[in-house]
mmCIF file of C-alpha atoms in Angstrom:
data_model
loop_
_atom_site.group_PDB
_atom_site.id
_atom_site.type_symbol
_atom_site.label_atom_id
_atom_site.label_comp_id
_atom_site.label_asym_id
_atom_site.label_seq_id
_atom_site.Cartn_x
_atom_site.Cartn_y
_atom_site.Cartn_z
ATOM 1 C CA UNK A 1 73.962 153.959 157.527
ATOM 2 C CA UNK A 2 70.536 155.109 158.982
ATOM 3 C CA UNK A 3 71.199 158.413 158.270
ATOM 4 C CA UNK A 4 67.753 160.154 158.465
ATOM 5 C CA UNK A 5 65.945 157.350 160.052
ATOM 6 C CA UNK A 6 63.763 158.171 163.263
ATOM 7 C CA UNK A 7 63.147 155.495 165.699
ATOM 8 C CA UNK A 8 60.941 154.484 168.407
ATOM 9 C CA UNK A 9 62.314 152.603 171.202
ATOM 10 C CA UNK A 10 60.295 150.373 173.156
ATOM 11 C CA UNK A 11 62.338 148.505 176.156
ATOM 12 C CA UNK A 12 61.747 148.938 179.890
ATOM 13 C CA UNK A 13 65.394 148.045 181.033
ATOM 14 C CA UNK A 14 67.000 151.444 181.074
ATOM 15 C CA UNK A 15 70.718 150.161 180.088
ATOM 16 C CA UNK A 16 69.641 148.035 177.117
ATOM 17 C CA UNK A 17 67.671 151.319 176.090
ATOM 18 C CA UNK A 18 70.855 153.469 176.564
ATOM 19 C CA UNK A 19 72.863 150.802 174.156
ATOM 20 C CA UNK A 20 70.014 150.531 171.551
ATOM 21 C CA UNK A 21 70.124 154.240 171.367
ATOM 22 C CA UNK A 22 73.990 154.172 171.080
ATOM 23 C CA UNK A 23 73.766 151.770 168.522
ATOM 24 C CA UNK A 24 71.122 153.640 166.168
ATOM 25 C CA UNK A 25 72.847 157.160 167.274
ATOM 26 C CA UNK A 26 76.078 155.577 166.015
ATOM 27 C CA UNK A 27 74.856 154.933 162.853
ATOM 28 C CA UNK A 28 73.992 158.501 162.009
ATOM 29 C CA UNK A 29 69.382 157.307 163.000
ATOM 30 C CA UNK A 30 67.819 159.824 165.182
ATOM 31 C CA UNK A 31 66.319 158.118 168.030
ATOM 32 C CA UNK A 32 62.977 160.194 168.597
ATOM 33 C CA UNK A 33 61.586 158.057 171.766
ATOM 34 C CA UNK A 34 62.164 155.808 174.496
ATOM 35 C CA UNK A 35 59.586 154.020 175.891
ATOM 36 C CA UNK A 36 59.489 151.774 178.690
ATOM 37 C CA UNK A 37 56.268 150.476 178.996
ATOM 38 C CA UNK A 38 53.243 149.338 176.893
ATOM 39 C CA UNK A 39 51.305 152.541 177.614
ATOM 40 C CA UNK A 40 54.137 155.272 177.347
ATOM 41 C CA UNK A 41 54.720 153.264 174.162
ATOM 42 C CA UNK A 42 51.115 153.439 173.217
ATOM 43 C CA UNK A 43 51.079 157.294 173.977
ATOM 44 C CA UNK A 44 54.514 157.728 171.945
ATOM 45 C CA UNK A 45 53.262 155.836 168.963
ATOM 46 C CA UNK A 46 50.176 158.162 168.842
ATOM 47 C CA UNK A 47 52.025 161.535 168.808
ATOM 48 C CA UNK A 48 55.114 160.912 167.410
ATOM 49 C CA UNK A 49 56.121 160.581 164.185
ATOM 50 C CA UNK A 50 58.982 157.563 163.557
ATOM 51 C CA UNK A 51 59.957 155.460 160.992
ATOM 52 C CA UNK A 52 60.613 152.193 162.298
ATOM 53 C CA UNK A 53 60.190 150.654 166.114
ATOM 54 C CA UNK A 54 63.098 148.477 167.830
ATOM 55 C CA UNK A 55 60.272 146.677 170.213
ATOM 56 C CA UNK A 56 61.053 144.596 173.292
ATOM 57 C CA UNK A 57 58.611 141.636 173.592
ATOM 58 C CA UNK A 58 58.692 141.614 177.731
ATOM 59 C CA UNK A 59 57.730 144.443 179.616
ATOM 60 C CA UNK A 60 57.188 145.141 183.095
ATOM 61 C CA UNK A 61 53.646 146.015 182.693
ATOM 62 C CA UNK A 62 51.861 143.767 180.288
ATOM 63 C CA UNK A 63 51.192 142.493 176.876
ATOM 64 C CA UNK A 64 52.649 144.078 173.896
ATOM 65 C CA UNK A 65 50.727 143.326 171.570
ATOM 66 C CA UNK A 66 48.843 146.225 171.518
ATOM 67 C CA UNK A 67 51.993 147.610 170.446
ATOM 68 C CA UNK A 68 52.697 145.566 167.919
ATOM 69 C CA UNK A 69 49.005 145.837 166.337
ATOM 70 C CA UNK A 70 49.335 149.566 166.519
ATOM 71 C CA UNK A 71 53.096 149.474 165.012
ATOM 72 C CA UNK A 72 51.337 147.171 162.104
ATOM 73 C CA UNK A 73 48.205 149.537 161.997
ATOM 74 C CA UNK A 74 50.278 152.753 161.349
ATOM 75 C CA UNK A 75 52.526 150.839 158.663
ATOM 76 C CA UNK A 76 55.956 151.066 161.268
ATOM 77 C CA UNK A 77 58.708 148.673 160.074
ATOM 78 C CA UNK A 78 59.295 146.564 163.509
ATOM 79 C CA UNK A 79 62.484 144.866 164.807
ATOM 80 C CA UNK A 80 61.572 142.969 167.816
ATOM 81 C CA UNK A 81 64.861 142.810 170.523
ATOM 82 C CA UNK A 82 64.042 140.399 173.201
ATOM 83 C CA UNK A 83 65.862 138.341 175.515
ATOM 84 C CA UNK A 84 63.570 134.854 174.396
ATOM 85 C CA UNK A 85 62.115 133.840 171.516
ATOM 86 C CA UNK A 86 59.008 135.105 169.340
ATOM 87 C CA UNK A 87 56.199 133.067 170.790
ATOM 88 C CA UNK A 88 54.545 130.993 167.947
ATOM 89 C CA UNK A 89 50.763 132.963 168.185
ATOM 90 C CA UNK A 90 52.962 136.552 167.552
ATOM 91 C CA UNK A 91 54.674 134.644 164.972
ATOM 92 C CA UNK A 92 51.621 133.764 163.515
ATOM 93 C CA UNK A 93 49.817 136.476 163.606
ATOM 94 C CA UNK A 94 52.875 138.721 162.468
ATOM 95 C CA UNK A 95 54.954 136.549 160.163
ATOM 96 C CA UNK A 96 56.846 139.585 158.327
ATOM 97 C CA UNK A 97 58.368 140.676 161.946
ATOM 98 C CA UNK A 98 62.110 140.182 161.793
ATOM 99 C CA UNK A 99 63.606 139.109 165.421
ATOM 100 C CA UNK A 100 66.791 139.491 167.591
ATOM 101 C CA UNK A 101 67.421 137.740 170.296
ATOM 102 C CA UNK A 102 69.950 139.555 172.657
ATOM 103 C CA UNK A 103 72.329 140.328 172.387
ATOM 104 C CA UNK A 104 73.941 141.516 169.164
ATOM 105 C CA UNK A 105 76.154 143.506 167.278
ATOM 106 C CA UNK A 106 75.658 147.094 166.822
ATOM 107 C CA UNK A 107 76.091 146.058 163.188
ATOM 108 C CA UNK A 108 73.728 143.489 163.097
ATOM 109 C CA UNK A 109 70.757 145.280 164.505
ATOM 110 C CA UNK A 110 71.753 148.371 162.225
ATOM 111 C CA UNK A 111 71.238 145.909 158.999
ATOM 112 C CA UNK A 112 67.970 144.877 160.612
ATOM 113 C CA UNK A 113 66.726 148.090 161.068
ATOM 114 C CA UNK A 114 67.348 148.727 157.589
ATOM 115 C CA UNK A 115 65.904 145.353 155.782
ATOM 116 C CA UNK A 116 62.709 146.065 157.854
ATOM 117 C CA UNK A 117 62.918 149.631 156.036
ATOM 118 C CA UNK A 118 62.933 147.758 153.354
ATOM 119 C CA UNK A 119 60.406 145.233 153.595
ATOM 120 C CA UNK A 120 57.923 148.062 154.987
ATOM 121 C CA UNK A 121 56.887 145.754 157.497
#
Protein backbone atom coordinates (compact mmCIF):
# COMPACT_ATOMS: atom_id res chain seq x y z
CA UNK A 1 0.00 0.00 0.00
CA UNK A 2 2.80 2.66 0.53
CA UNK A 3 4.99 0.94 -1.50
CA UNK A 4 7.73 3.53 -2.35
CA UNK A 5 6.74 6.05 0.15
CA UNK A 6 9.59 7.51 2.50
CA UNK A 7 8.66 8.80 5.81
CA UNK A 8 9.78 10.97 8.50
CA UNK A 9 8.95 10.10 11.94
CA UNK A 10 8.67 12.58 14.50
CA UNK A 11 7.71 11.07 18.17
CA UNK A 12 9.90 11.13 21.28
CA UNK A 13 8.36 7.94 22.98
CA UNK A 14 10.63 5.25 21.65
CA UNK A 15 7.82 2.32 21.62
CA UNK A 16 5.15 4.34 19.80
CA UNK A 17 8.12 5.11 17.29
CA UNK A 18 8.98 1.35 17.03
CA UNK A 19 5.01 0.63 16.19
CA UNK A 20 4.66 3.62 13.75
CA UNK A 21 7.61 2.23 11.98
CA UNK A 22 6.06 -1.32 12.05
CA UNK A 23 3.04 -0.04 10.79
CA UNK A 24 4.50 1.98 7.66
CA UNK A 25 7.28 -0.96 7.24
CA UNK A 26 4.28 -3.31 7.06
CA UNK A 27 2.81 -1.66 4.41
CA UNK A 28 5.70 -2.03 2.03
CA UNK A 29 6.77 2.60 3.08
CA UNK A 30 10.36 2.98 3.81
CA UNK A 31 10.72 4.71 6.99
CA UNK A 32 13.87 7.05 6.33
CA UNK A 33 13.97 8.81 10.00
CA UNK A 34 13.09 8.81 13.47
CA UNK A 35 13.13 11.72 15.30
CA UNK A 36 12.52 12.34 18.79
CA UNK A 37 12.72 15.77 19.38
CA UNK A 38 11.93 19.18 17.75
CA UNK A 39 15.59 19.80 16.85
CA UNK A 40 16.73 16.23 15.64
CA UNK A 41 13.47 16.68 13.71
CA UNK A 42 14.48 20.06 12.50
CA UNK A 43 18.02 18.67 11.49
CA UNK A 44 16.28 15.50 9.75
CA UNK A 45 13.86 17.60 7.81
CA UNK A 46 16.82 19.67 6.44
CA UNK A 47 18.95 16.77 5.08
CA UNK A 48 16.73 14.23 4.34
CA UNK A 49 14.69 13.70 1.68
CA UNK A 50 10.91 12.15 2.66
CA UNK A 51 7.71 12.21 1.36
CA UNK A 52 5.34 12.63 4.01
CA UNK A 53 5.87 13.22 8.06
CA UNK A 54 3.79 11.12 10.78
CA UNK A 55 4.34 14.17 13.48
CA UNK A 56 3.68 13.89 17.21
CA UNK A 57 2.22 17.18 18.59
CA UNK A 58 3.98 16.74 22.31
CA UNK A 59 7.48 16.47 22.69
CA UNK A 60 9.76 16.42 25.45
CA UNK A 61 11.57 19.45 24.44
CA UNK A 62 9.29 22.12 23.13
CA UNK A 63 6.99 23.50 20.57
CA UNK A 64 6.49 21.85 17.32
CA UNK A 65 5.53 24.12 15.42
CA UNK A 66 8.58 24.86 13.96
CA UNK A 67 8.14 21.54 12.64
CA UNK A 68 5.10 21.83 11.32
CA UNK A 69 5.94 25.32 9.50
CA UNK A 70 8.99 23.68 8.06
CA UNK A 71 6.93 20.35 7.04
CA UNK A 72 4.38 23.06 5.30
CA UNK A 73 7.40 25.15 3.93
CA UNK A 74 9.05 22.15 2.10
CA UNK A 75 5.50 20.97 0.71
CA UNK A 76 5.61 17.46 3.21
CA UNK A 77 2.13 15.84 3.40
CA UNK A 78 1.67 15.73 7.45
CA UNK A 79 -0.30 13.23 9.60
CA UNK A 80 -0.24 14.48 13.06
CA UNK A 81 -0.35 11.22 15.81
CA UNK A 82 -0.89 12.59 19.20
CA UNK A 83 -2.24 11.41 22.31
CA UNK A 84 -4.80 14.87 22.66
CA UNK A 85 -6.38 16.84 20.41
CA UNK A 86 -5.18 19.49 17.66
CA UNK A 87 -5.24 22.69 19.64
CA UNK A 88 -7.61 25.22 17.87
CA UNK A 89 -4.53 28.03 16.92
CA UNK A 90 -2.61 24.78 14.96
CA UNK A 91 -5.92 24.08 13.61
CA UNK A 92 -6.20 27.37 12.46
CA UNK A 93 -3.28 28.09 11.21
CA UNK A 94 -3.00 24.56 9.45
CA UNK A 95 -6.54 23.59 8.50
CA UNK A 96 -5.49 20.93 5.67
CA UNK A 97 -3.55 18.80 8.55
CA UNK A 98 -5.35 15.50 8.92
CA UNK A 99 -5.19 14.15 12.76
CA UNK A 100 -5.06 10.85 14.79
CA UNK A 101 -5.56 10.64 18.02
CA UNK A 102 -3.92 7.43 19.54
CA UNK A 103 -4.24 4.97 19.15
CA UNK A 104 -5.23 3.34 15.87
CA UNK A 105 -5.19 0.75 13.48
CA UNK A 106 -2.24 -0.01 11.46
CA UNK A 107 -4.83 0.28 8.69
CA UNK A 108 -6.16 3.39 9.55
CA UNK A 109 -3.02 5.40 9.80
CA UNK A 110 -1.80 3.60 6.48
CA UNK A 111 -5.06 5.23 4.63
CA UNK A 112 -4.06 8.49 6.27
CA UNK A 113 -0.76 8.48 5.17
CA UNK A 114 -1.96 8.00 1.83
CA UNK A 115 -5.03 10.69 1.57
CA UNK A 116 -2.41 13.23 2.87
CA UNK A 117 -0.32 11.95 -0.30
CA UNK A 118 -3.05 12.83 -1.89
CA UNK A 119 -4.14 16.05 -0.76
CA UNK A 120 -0.31 17.25 -0.95
CA UNK A 121 -0.76 18.80 2.23
Amino acid sequence: MLSGIRVLIVEDEPLVAATLSDMVEDAEGEVVGIASSVSEARQMIRRLSFDTAVLDLNLTDGEVTPILEALQARKAPTVIYSGGELPARVRERHPELIALRKPVLPGRLVAEILRARRKGT
